[in-house]
mmCIF file of C-alpha atoms in Angstrom:
data_model
loop_
_atom_site.group_PDB
_atom_site.id
_atom_site.type_symbol
_atom_site.label_atom_id
_atom_site.label_comp_id
_atom_site.label_asym_id
_atom_site.label_seq_id
_atom_site.Cartn_x
_atom_site.Cartn_y
_atom_site.Cartn_z
ATOM 1 C CA UNK A 30 0.195 0.146 -0.038
ATOM 2 C CA UNK A 31 1.591 3.342 -1.119
ATOM 3 C CA UNK A 32 1.842 6.222 1.552
ATOM 4 C CA UNK A 33 -0.879 8.089 -0.112
ATOM 5 C CA UNK A 34 -3.431 5.202 -0.115
ATOM 6 C CA UNK A 35 -2.468 4.528 3.636
ATOM 7 C CA UNK A 36 -3.416 8.297 4.403
ATOM 8 C CA UNK A 37 -6.501 8.003 2.501
ATOM 9 C CA UNK A 38 -7.440 4.835 4.367
ATOM 10 C CA UNK A 39 -6.768 6.223 7.833
ATOM 11 C CA UNK A 40 -8.828 9.249 7.129
ATOM 12 C CA UNK A 41 -11.750 7.285 5.542
ATOM 13 C CA UNK A 42 -14.882 7.259 7.829
ATOM 14 C CA UNK A 43 -17.016 4.562 7.061
ATOM 15 C CA UNK A 44 -20.051 6.150 8.572
ATOM 16 C CA UNK A 45 -21.352 9.198 6.687
ATOM 17 C CA UNK A 46 -22.554 11.295 9.435
ATOM 18 C CA UNK A 47 -25.174 12.901 7.070
ATOM 19 C CA UNK A 48 -26.711 8.970 7.442
ATOM 20 C CA UNK A 49 -26.499 9.118 11.233
ATOM 21 C CA UNK A 50 -30.380 9.479 12.001
ATOM 22 C CA UNK A 51 -32.806 7.711 13.901
ATOM 23 C CA UNK A 52 -33.839 4.371 12.769
ATOM 24 C CA UNK A 53 -36.926 2.091 13.505
ATOM 25 C CA UNK A 54 -35.933 -1.023 14.593
ATOM 26 C CA UNK A 55 -36.003 -3.270 17.567
ATOM 27 C CA UNK A 56 -33.010 -4.880 19.061
ATOM 28 C CA UNK A 57 -32.384 -7.757 21.565
ATOM 29 C CA UNK A 58 -29.596 -6.964 24.327
ATOM 30 C CA UNK A 59 -27.774 -9.744 25.861
ATOM 31 C CA UNK A 60 -25.713 -8.252 28.995
ATOM 32 C CA UNK A 61 -28.116 -5.129 29.012
ATOM 33 C CA UNK A 62 -27.489 -4.999 33.010
ATOM 34 C CA UNK A 63 -23.857 -5.653 32.641
ATOM 35 C CA UNK A 64 -20.657 -3.470 33.143
ATOM 36 C CA UNK A 65 -19.810 -3.375 29.485
ATOM 37 C CA UNK A 66 -22.903 -4.143 27.268
ATOM 38 C CA UNK A 67 -24.857 -1.481 29.188
ATOM 39 C CA UNK A 68 -22.751 0.936 27.436
ATOM 40 C CA UNK A 69 -24.287 0.047 24.174
ATOM 41 C CA UNK A 70 -27.840 0.898 25.450
ATOM 42 C CA UNK A 71 -27.381 4.829 25.525
ATOM 43 C CA UNK A 72 -25.617 4.712 21.784
ATOM 44 C CA UNK A 73 -28.563 2.524 20.452
ATOM 45 C CA UNK A 74 -31.244 4.914 22.222
ATOM 46 C CA UNK A 75 -29.752 8.064 20.794
ATOM 47 C CA UNK A 76 -30.474 6.381 17.395
ATOM 48 C CA UNK A 77 -34.157 5.795 18.245
ATOM 49 C CA UNK A 78 -33.809 2.062 18.751
ATOM 50 C CA UNK A 79 -36.319 0.214 20.683
ATOM 51 C CA UNK A 80 -34.276 -2.085 23.100
ATOM 52 C CA UNK A 81 -35.437 -5.444 24.409
ATOM 53 C CA UNK A 82 -32.903 -6.694 27.272
ATOM 54 C CA UNK A 83 -32.411 -10.562 27.799
ATOM 55 C CA UNK A 84 -32.204 -11.203 31.420
ATOM 56 C CA UNK A 85 -32.086 -14.414 33.275
ATOM 57 C CA UNK A 86 -33.553 -13.571 36.455
ATOM 58 C CA UNK A 87 -36.669 -11.802 37.439
ATOM 59 C CA UNK A 88 -34.699 -9.507 40.082
ATOM 60 C CA UNK A 89 -32.748 -7.909 36.939
ATOM 61 C CA UNK A 90 -36.098 -6.865 35.489
ATOM 62 C CA UNK A 91 -35.665 -3.346 37.509
ATOM 63 C CA UNK A 92 -32.072 -2.853 36.648
ATOM 64 C CA UNK A 93 -32.577 -3.432 33.119
ATOM 65 C CA UNK A 94 -35.239 -0.851 33.089
ATOM 66 C CA UNK A 95 -33.134 1.565 34.958
ATOM 67 C CA UNK A 96 -30.529 1.108 32.143
ATOM 68 C CA UNK A 97 -33.065 2.623 29.868
ATOM 69 C CA UNK A 98 -34.413 -0.363 27.808
ATOM 70 C CA UNK A 99 -38.115 -0.542 26.670
ATOM 71 C CA UNK A 100 -38.868 -3.934 27.045
ATOM 72 C CA UNK A 101 -37.508 -6.945 29.225
ATOM 73 C CA UNK A 102 -37.489 -10.624 28.241
ATOM 74 C CA UNK A 103 -36.691 -13.131 30.784
ATOM 75 C CA UNK A 104 -34.592 -15.999 29.319
ATOM 76 C CA UNK A 105 -31.659 -18.261 29.741
ATOM 77 C CA UNK A 106 -28.717 -18.578 27.417
ATOM 78 C CA UNK A 107 -28.759 -22.179 28.406
ATOM 79 C CA UNK A 108 -32.246 -22.826 27.435
ATOM 80 C CA UNK A 109 -32.538 -22.382 23.730
ATOM 81 C CA UNK A 110 -36.338 -22.362 23.572
ATOM 82 C CA UNK A 111 -36.392 -19.348 25.755
ATOM 83 C CA UNK A 112 -33.916 -17.609 23.537
ATOM 84 C CA UNK A 113 -36.238 -18.155 20.413
ATOM 85 C CA UNK A 114 -39.243 -16.498 22.458
ATOM 86 C CA UNK A 115 -36.711 -13.586 23.372
ATOM 87 C CA UNK A 116 -35.740 -13.224 19.757
ATOM 88 C CA UNK A 117 -39.132 -13.210 18.363
ATOM 89 C CA UNK A 118 -40.254 -10.006 16.577
ATOM 90 C CA UNK A 119 -36.429 -8.058 16.756
ATOM 91 C CA UNK A 120 -34.422 -6.994 13.742
ATOM 92 C CA UNK A 121 -31.423 -7.206 15.540
ATOM 93 C CA UNK A 122 -29.120 -8.919 18.336
ATOM 94 C CA UNK A 123 -26.284 -7.613 20.340
ATOM 95 C CA UNK A 124 -24.507 -10.460 21.962
ATOM 96 C CA UNK A 125 -21.552 -10.518 24.616
ATOM 97 C CA UNK A 126 -20.775 -13.725 26.354
ATOM 98 C CA UNK A 127 -20.873 -13.878 30.241
ATOM 99 C CA UNK A 128 -17.373 -13.522 31.301
ATOM 100 C CA UNK A 129 -15.197 -16.548 31.424
ATOM 101 C CA UNK A 130 -18.364 -18.914 31.460
ATOM 102 C CA UNK A 131 -16.993 -22.451 30.961
ATOM 103 C CA UNK A 132 -19.969 -23.153 28.533
ATOM 104 C CA UNK A 133 -19.816 -19.722 26.790
ATOM 105 C CA UNK A 134 -19.343 -21.198 23.330
ATOM 106 C CA UNK A 135 -22.532 -23.228 23.478
ATOM 107 C CA UNK A 136 -24.246 -20.177 24.899
ATOM 108 C CA UNK A 137 -23.076 -18.238 22.135
ATOM 109 C CA UNK A 138 -23.985 -20.787 19.317
ATOM 110 C CA UNK A 139 -27.351 -21.059 20.906
ATOM 111 C CA UNK A 140 -28.067 -17.228 20.825
ATOM 112 C CA UNK A 141 -27.094 -17.434 17.138
ATOM 113 C CA UNK A 142 -29.117 -20.343 16.239
ATOM 114 C CA UNK A 143 -32.355 -18.892 18.131
ATOM 115 C CA UNK A 144 -32.057 -15.573 16.225
ATOM 116 C CA UNK A 145 -31.629 -17.191 13.069
ATOM 117 C CA UNK A 146 -34.749 -19.356 13.507
ATOM 118 C CA UNK A 147 -36.813 -16.246 14.493
ATOM 119 C CA UNK A 148 -35.736 -14.461 11.487
ATOM 120 C CA UNK A 149 -33.755 -11.813 13.038
ATOM 121 C CA UNK A 150 -31.775 -9.762 10.265
ATOM 122 C CA UNK A 151 -28.700 -8.461 12.093
ATOM 123 C CA UNK A 152 -26.478 -9.799 14.662
ATOM 124 C CA UNK A 153 -23.586 -7.997 16.441
ATOM 125 C CA UNK A 154 -21.146 -10.113 18.421
ATOM 126 C CA UNK A 155 -18.951 -8.703 20.794
ATOM 127 C CA UNK A 156 -15.964 -11.029 21.068
ATOM 128 C CA UNK A 157 -12.182 -10.677 21.709
ATOM 129 C CA UNK A 158 -8.943 -9.826 19.970
ATOM 130 C CA UNK A 159 -7.126 -12.945 18.563
ATOM 131 C CA UNK A 160 -9.702 -15.585 19.238
ATOM 132 C CA UNK A 161 -7.245 -18.063 17.984
ATOM 133 C CA UNK A 162 -4.893 -17.860 21.026
ATOM 134 C CA UNK A 163 -4.807 -21.500 22.117
ATOM 135 C CA UNK A 164 -3.791 -20.750 25.590
ATOM 136 C CA UNK A 165 -6.745 -18.826 26.540
ATOM 137 C CA UNK A 166 -10.071 -21.003 26.549
ATOM 138 C CA UNK A 167 -12.216 -17.489 26.949
ATOM 139 C CA UNK A 168 -10.573 -16.665 23.528
ATOM 140 C CA UNK A 169 -10.989 -20.051 21.657
ATOM 141 C CA UNK A 170 -14.500 -20.303 22.836
ATOM 142 C CA UNK A 171 -15.487 -17.379 20.542
ATOM 143 C CA UNK A 172 -14.658 -19.143 17.526
ATOM 144 C CA UNK A 173 -17.489 -21.639 17.422
ATOM 145 C CA UNK A 174 -19.699 -18.446 17.973
ATOM 146 C CA UNK A 175 -18.064 -16.546 14.976
ATOM 147 C CA UNK A 176 -18.240 -19.819 12.809
ATOM 148 C CA UNK A 177 -22.316 -20.147 13.358
ATOM 149 C CA UNK A 178 -22.602 -16.461 12.419
ATOM 150 C CA UNK A 179 -20.677 -16.863 9.194
ATOM 151 C CA UNK A 180 -22.791 -19.650 8.220
ATOM 152 C CA UNK A 181 -25.884 -18.171 9.807
ATOM 153 C CA UNK A 182 -27.287 -16.231 6.737
ATOM 154 C CA UNK A 183 -27.792 -13.003 8.843
ATOM 155 C CA UNK A 184 -26.165 -9.827 8.316
ATOM 156 C CA UNK A 185 -23.411 -10.185 11.016
ATOM 157 C CA UNK A 186 -20.730 -8.015 12.272
ATOM 158 C CA UNK A 187 -18.070 -9.512 14.591
ATOM 159 C CA UNK A 188 -16.210 -6.983 17.023
ATOM 160 C CA UNK A 189 -12.562 -8.222 18.156
ATOM 161 C CA UNK A 190 -11.835 -5.365 21.110
ATOM 162 C CA UNK A 191 -8.725 -5.723 23.021
ATOM 163 C CA UNK A 192 -8.635 -5.511 26.735
ATOM 164 C CA UNK A 193 -11.047 -2.787 28.052
ATOM 165 C CA UNK A 194 -10.012 0.281 29.800
ATOM 166 C CA UNK A 195 -12.735 -0.012 32.201
ATOM 167 C CA UNK A 196 -11.288 -3.455 33.495
ATOM 168 C CA UNK A 197 -9.812 -3.036 36.731
ATOM 169 C CA UNK A 198 -9.854 0.636 36.712
ATOM 170 C CA UNK A 199 -13.252 1.505 36.550
ATOM 171 C CA UNK A 200 -14.223 -1.032 39.409
ATOM 172 C CA UNK A 201 -11.445 -0.668 41.468
ATOM 173 C CA UNK A 202 -10.836 3.242 41.267
ATOM 174 C CA UNK A 203 -11.533 3.950 44.984
ATOM 175 C CA UNK A 204 -9.294 1.157 46.273
ATOM 176 C CA UNK A 205 -6.508 2.263 44.166
ATOM 177 C CA UNK A 206 -6.879 5.770 45.444
ATOM 178 C CA UNK A 207 -7.018 4.528 49.080
ATOM 179 C CA UNK A 208 -4.161 2.130 48.956
ATOM 180 C CA UNK A 209 -1.989 4.433 46.753
ATOM 181 C CA UNK A 210 -1.002 1.487 44.279
ATOM 182 C CA UNK A 211 -2.392 -0.037 41.322
ATOM 183 C CA UNK A 212 -1.401 -3.784 41.542
ATOM 184 C CA UNK A 213 -2.338 -6.764 39.607
ATOM 185 C CA UNK A 214 -0.997 -10.206 39.267
ATOM 186 C CA UNK A 215 1.356 -9.835 36.198
ATOM 187 C CA UNK A 216 4.285 -7.476 35.117
ATOM 188 C CA UNK A 217 3.993 -3.929 35.719
ATOM 189 C CA UNK A 218 6.400 -3.306 33.069
ATOM 190 C CA UNK A 219 4.779 -5.284 30.086
ATOM 191 C CA UNK A 220 3.086 -3.002 27.469
ATOM 192 C CA UNK A 221 -0.297 -4.083 26.245
ATOM 193 C CA UNK A 222 -3.077 -2.433 24.133
ATOM 194 C CA UNK A 223 -6.411 -1.307 25.413
ATOM 195 C CA UNK A 224 -9.717 0.020 24.273
ATOM 196 C CA UNK A 225 -12.505 2.153 25.823
ATOM 197 C CA UNK A 226 -15.682 0.072 25.728
ATOM 198 C CA UNK A 227 -17.591 3.345 24.915
ATOM 199 C CA UNK A 228 -15.978 3.534 21.542
ATOM 200 C CA UNK A 229 -16.797 -0.412 20.974
ATOM 201 C CA UNK A 230 -20.326 0.295 21.936
ATOM 202 C CA UNK A 231 -20.483 3.022 19.527
ATOM 203 C CA UNK A 232 -19.171 0.806 16.775
ATOM 204 C CA UNK A 233 -21.871 -1.878 17.896
ATOM 205 C CA UNK A 234 -24.601 0.751 17.404
ATOM 206 C CA UNK A 235 -23.334 1.892 13.959
ATOM 207 C CA UNK A 236 -23.296 -1.921 12.726
ATOM 208 C CA UNK A 237 -26.905 -2.371 13.988
ATOM 209 C CA UNK A 238 -28.356 0.596 12.669
ATOM 210 C CA UNK A 239 -26.444 0.869 9.258
ATOM 211 C CA UNK A 240 -25.178 -1.617 6.603
ATOM 212 C CA UNK A 241 -21.594 -0.413 6.188
ATOM 213 C CA UNK A 242 -20.266 -2.791 8.825
ATOM 214 C CA UNK A 243 -22.051 -5.668 7.513
ATOM 215 C CA UNK A 244 -20.196 -8.967 7.067
ATOM 216 C CA UNK A 245 -17.199 -7.646 8.839
ATOM 217 C CA UNK A 246 -14.823 -8.629 11.527
ATOM 218 C CA UNK A 247 -12.922 -5.757 13.019
ATOM 219 C CA UNK A 248 -9.954 -5.834 15.763
ATOM 220 C CA UNK A 249 -10.641 -2.659 17.692
ATOM 221 C CA UNK A 250 -7.871 -0.940 19.940
ATOM 222 C CA UNK A 251 -7.097 2.442 20.948
ATOM 223 C CA UNK A 252 -3.530 3.878 20.008
ATOM 224 C CA UNK A 253 -0.355 2.972 21.684
ATOM 225 C CA UNK A 254 0.355 0.282 24.320
ATOM 226 C CA UNK A 255 0.866 1.117 27.917
ATOM 227 C CA UNK A 256 2.575 -0.744 31.073
ATOM 228 C CA UNK A 257 1.016 -0.650 34.401
ATOM 229 C CA UNK A 258 3.817 1.736 35.337
ATOM 230 C CA UNK A 259 2.884 4.204 32.796
ATOM 231 C CA UNK A 260 -0.851 3.831 33.714
ATOM 232 C CA UNK A 261 -0.102 4.696 37.220
ATOM 233 C CA UNK A 262 1.895 7.883 36.235
ATOM 234 C CA UNK A 263 -1.406 9.013 34.324
ATOM 235 C CA UNK A 264 -3.340 8.285 37.329
ATOM 236 C CA UNK A 265 -1.119 10.281 39.574
ATOM 237 C CA UNK A 266 -0.937 13.169 37.100
ATOM 238 C CA UNK A 267 -4.928 13.092 36.864
ATOM 239 C CA UNK A 268 -5.529 13.067 40.685
ATOM 240 C CA UNK A 269 -2.470 14.934 42.032
ATOM 241 C CA UNK A 270 -1.408 12.075 44.102
ATOM 242 C CA UNK A 271 1.244 9.571 43.610
ATOM 243 C CA UNK A 272 0.017 6.185 42.664
ATOM 244 C CA UNK A 273 2.691 3.265 42.345
ATOM 245 C CA UNK A 274 2.222 0.425 40.190
ATOM 246 C CA UNK A 275 2.605 -2.861 41.988
ATOM 247 C CA UNK A 276 2.944 -6.848 41.406
ATOM 248 C CA UNK A 277 0.883 -9.317 43.524
ATOM 249 C CA UNK A 278 0.866 -13.041 43.360
ATOM 250 C CA UNK A 279 -2.299 -14.492 41.643
ATOM 251 C CA UNK A 280 -3.153 -16.142 45.023
ATOM 252 C CA UNK A 281 -2.851 -12.870 46.829
ATOM 253 C CA UNK A 282 -4.807 -10.912 44.285
ATOM 254 C CA UNK A 283 -7.722 -13.282 44.339
ATOM 255 C CA UNK A 284 -7.973 -13.382 47.973
ATOM 256 C CA UNK A 285 -7.754 -9.638 48.138
ATOM 257 C CA UNK A 286 -10.687 -9.553 45.512
ATOM 258 C CA UNK A 287 -12.598 -11.965 47.348
ATOM 259 C CA UNK A 288 -12.960 -14.202 44.184
ATOM 260 C CA UNK A 289 -14.126 -17.800 44.949
ATOM 261 C CA UNK A 290 -12.667 -21.065 43.613
ATOM 262 C CA UNK A 291 -14.079 -22.205 40.272
ATOM 263 C CA UNK A 292 -14.042 -21.827 36.560
ATOM 264 C CA UNK A 293 -13.973 -18.032 36.698
ATOM 265 C CA UNK A 294 -11.081 -17.873 38.895
ATOM 266 C CA UNK A 295 -8.950 -20.419 36.621
ATOM 267 C CA UNK A 296 -9.992 -18.556 33.772
ATOM 268 C CA UNK A 297 -8.582 -15.400 35.307
ATOM 269 C CA UNK A 298 -5.462 -17.326 36.290
ATOM 270 C CA UNK A 299 -4.924 -18.299 32.454
ATOM 271 C CA UNK A 300 -5.463 -14.750 31.427
ATOM 272 C CA UNK A 301 -2.955 -13.373 34.026
ATOM 273 C CA UNK A 302 -0.164 -15.971 32.964
ATOM 274 C CA UNK A 303 -0.649 -14.707 29.428
ATOM 275 C CA UNK A 304 -0.606 -11.127 30.307
ATOM 276 C CA UNK A 305 2.772 -11.818 32.168
ATOM 277 C CA UNK A 306 4.207 -13.235 29.031
ATOM 278 C CA UNK A 307 2.862 -11.590 26.077
ATOM 279 C CA UNK A 308 -0.138 -9.404 26.958
ATOM 280 C CA UNK A 309 -2.305 -8.224 23.922
ATOM 281 C CA UNK A 310 -0.918 -6.135 20.941
ATOM 282 C CA UNK A 311 -3.448 -4.322 18.801
ATOM 283 C CA UNK A 312 -3.523 -1.715 16.352
ATOM 284 C CA UNK A 313 -5.930 1.345 16.044
ATOM 285 C CA UNK A 314 -6.237 1.743 12.551
ATOM 286 C CA UNK A 315 -9.511 0.083 11.971
ATOM 287 C CA UNK A 316 -11.470 1.894 14.923
ATOM 288 C CA UNK A 317 -10.247 5.154 14.009
ATOM 289 C CA UNK A 318 -11.448 4.624 10.499
ATOM 290 C CA UNK A 319 -14.773 3.311 11.742
ATOM 291 C CA UNK A 320 -15.387 6.180 14.171
ATOM 292 C CA UNK A 321 -14.227 8.599 11.803
ATOM 293 C CA UNK A 322 -12.108 10.394 14.640
ATOM 294 C CA UNK A 323 -9.570 9.416 16.882
ATOM 295 C CA UNK A 324 -10.216 6.818 19.513
ATOM 296 C CA UNK A 325 -10.354 7.458 23.119
ATOM 297 C CA UNK A 326 -6.837 7.373 24.559
ATOM 298 C CA UNK A 327 -5.828 5.994 27.858
ATOM 299 C CA UNK A 328 -4.785 9.447 29.062
ATOM 300 C CA UNK A 329 -8.188 10.726 28.117
ATOM 301 C CA UNK A 330 -9.938 7.782 29.694
ATOM 302 C CA UNK A 331 -8.350 8.187 32.964
ATOM 303 C CA UNK A 332 -8.942 11.992 33.041
ATOM 304 C CA UNK A 333 -12.519 11.338 32.434
ATOM 305 C CA UNK A 334 -12.690 8.696 35.121
ATOM 306 C CA UNK A 335 -11.011 10.921 37.666
ATOM 307 C CA UNK A 336 -13.688 13.623 36.967
ATOM 308 C CA UNK A 337 -16.561 11.461 36.893
ATOM 309 C CA UNK A 338 -15.429 9.593 40.363
ATOM 310 C CA UNK A 339 -14.583 13.207 41.946
ATOM 311 C CA UNK A 340 -18.281 14.366 40.920
ATOM 312 C CA UNK A 341 -19.645 11.237 42.337
ATOM 313 C CA UNK A 342 -17.760 11.532 45.796
ATOM 314 C CA UNK A 343 -18.590 15.191 45.913
ATOM 315 C CA UNK A 344 -22.196 14.393 45.718
ATOM 316 C CA UNK A 345 -22.185 11.698 48.275
ATOM 317 C CA UNK A 346 -20.849 14.087 50.894
#
């Protein structure tokens, strides 16, 4: 590719903003009450989409409503019949697998099959970068779901985001400030790529409400790569307080995080062993082209997080 062609590609916006208008469609959301999929809800609502949330438990109905969804369907990803009922009458599906579930491949394939039987037109799957990594079961579990989509006959879009900026930082922010260190069970010096899931959510909404991302499989990453030492320095700058980067053994970390024994914990162990050796390496070119702007950077995310948390803390006083 010539330098001129590369510049043209980097500046290309697959989404013509003049076409970014409200649409009339209904989308079934898997994970609408979760940490990440819930970020897709406002992106769809601002585009006029009617959202039906899939929840497994009745006690999650109110939580789904509070996220802003219009309808709630009680169904179980392990019960294909309930999925067909949940998918009936919708135009699109947004699916993200439950984190580190031992049967996530089966659940994902079941959702694809249910959507196909129900006559769903569009399906967006939020998977993971490098699903072929054989050392990570939560990566390889995405492959059967992708294959089912490719053979489904539906208009599919597969998103392959790298590690989320929200992971660890968003949920452990107060603990980081209180303890004065940002510690995880892998090398603090190794650099990896990240993405703000709000950018992934925007791409998901664009894919569901338009056709320019149809039949695409897209790795999504923000610019640059960072070590935990560098991230701790950004936090220090944002809050005016020194935060050190630390390392813990996996057993120390899970004990402090109160994570019980089981498949979820073992999945995390696999992840952190991999992070300690390789981490995830991604490229921002595709995300930049889809959004038509620069993706949110790690520094921007931390500045924004520090501001939001400070406002929340102030309102509680």
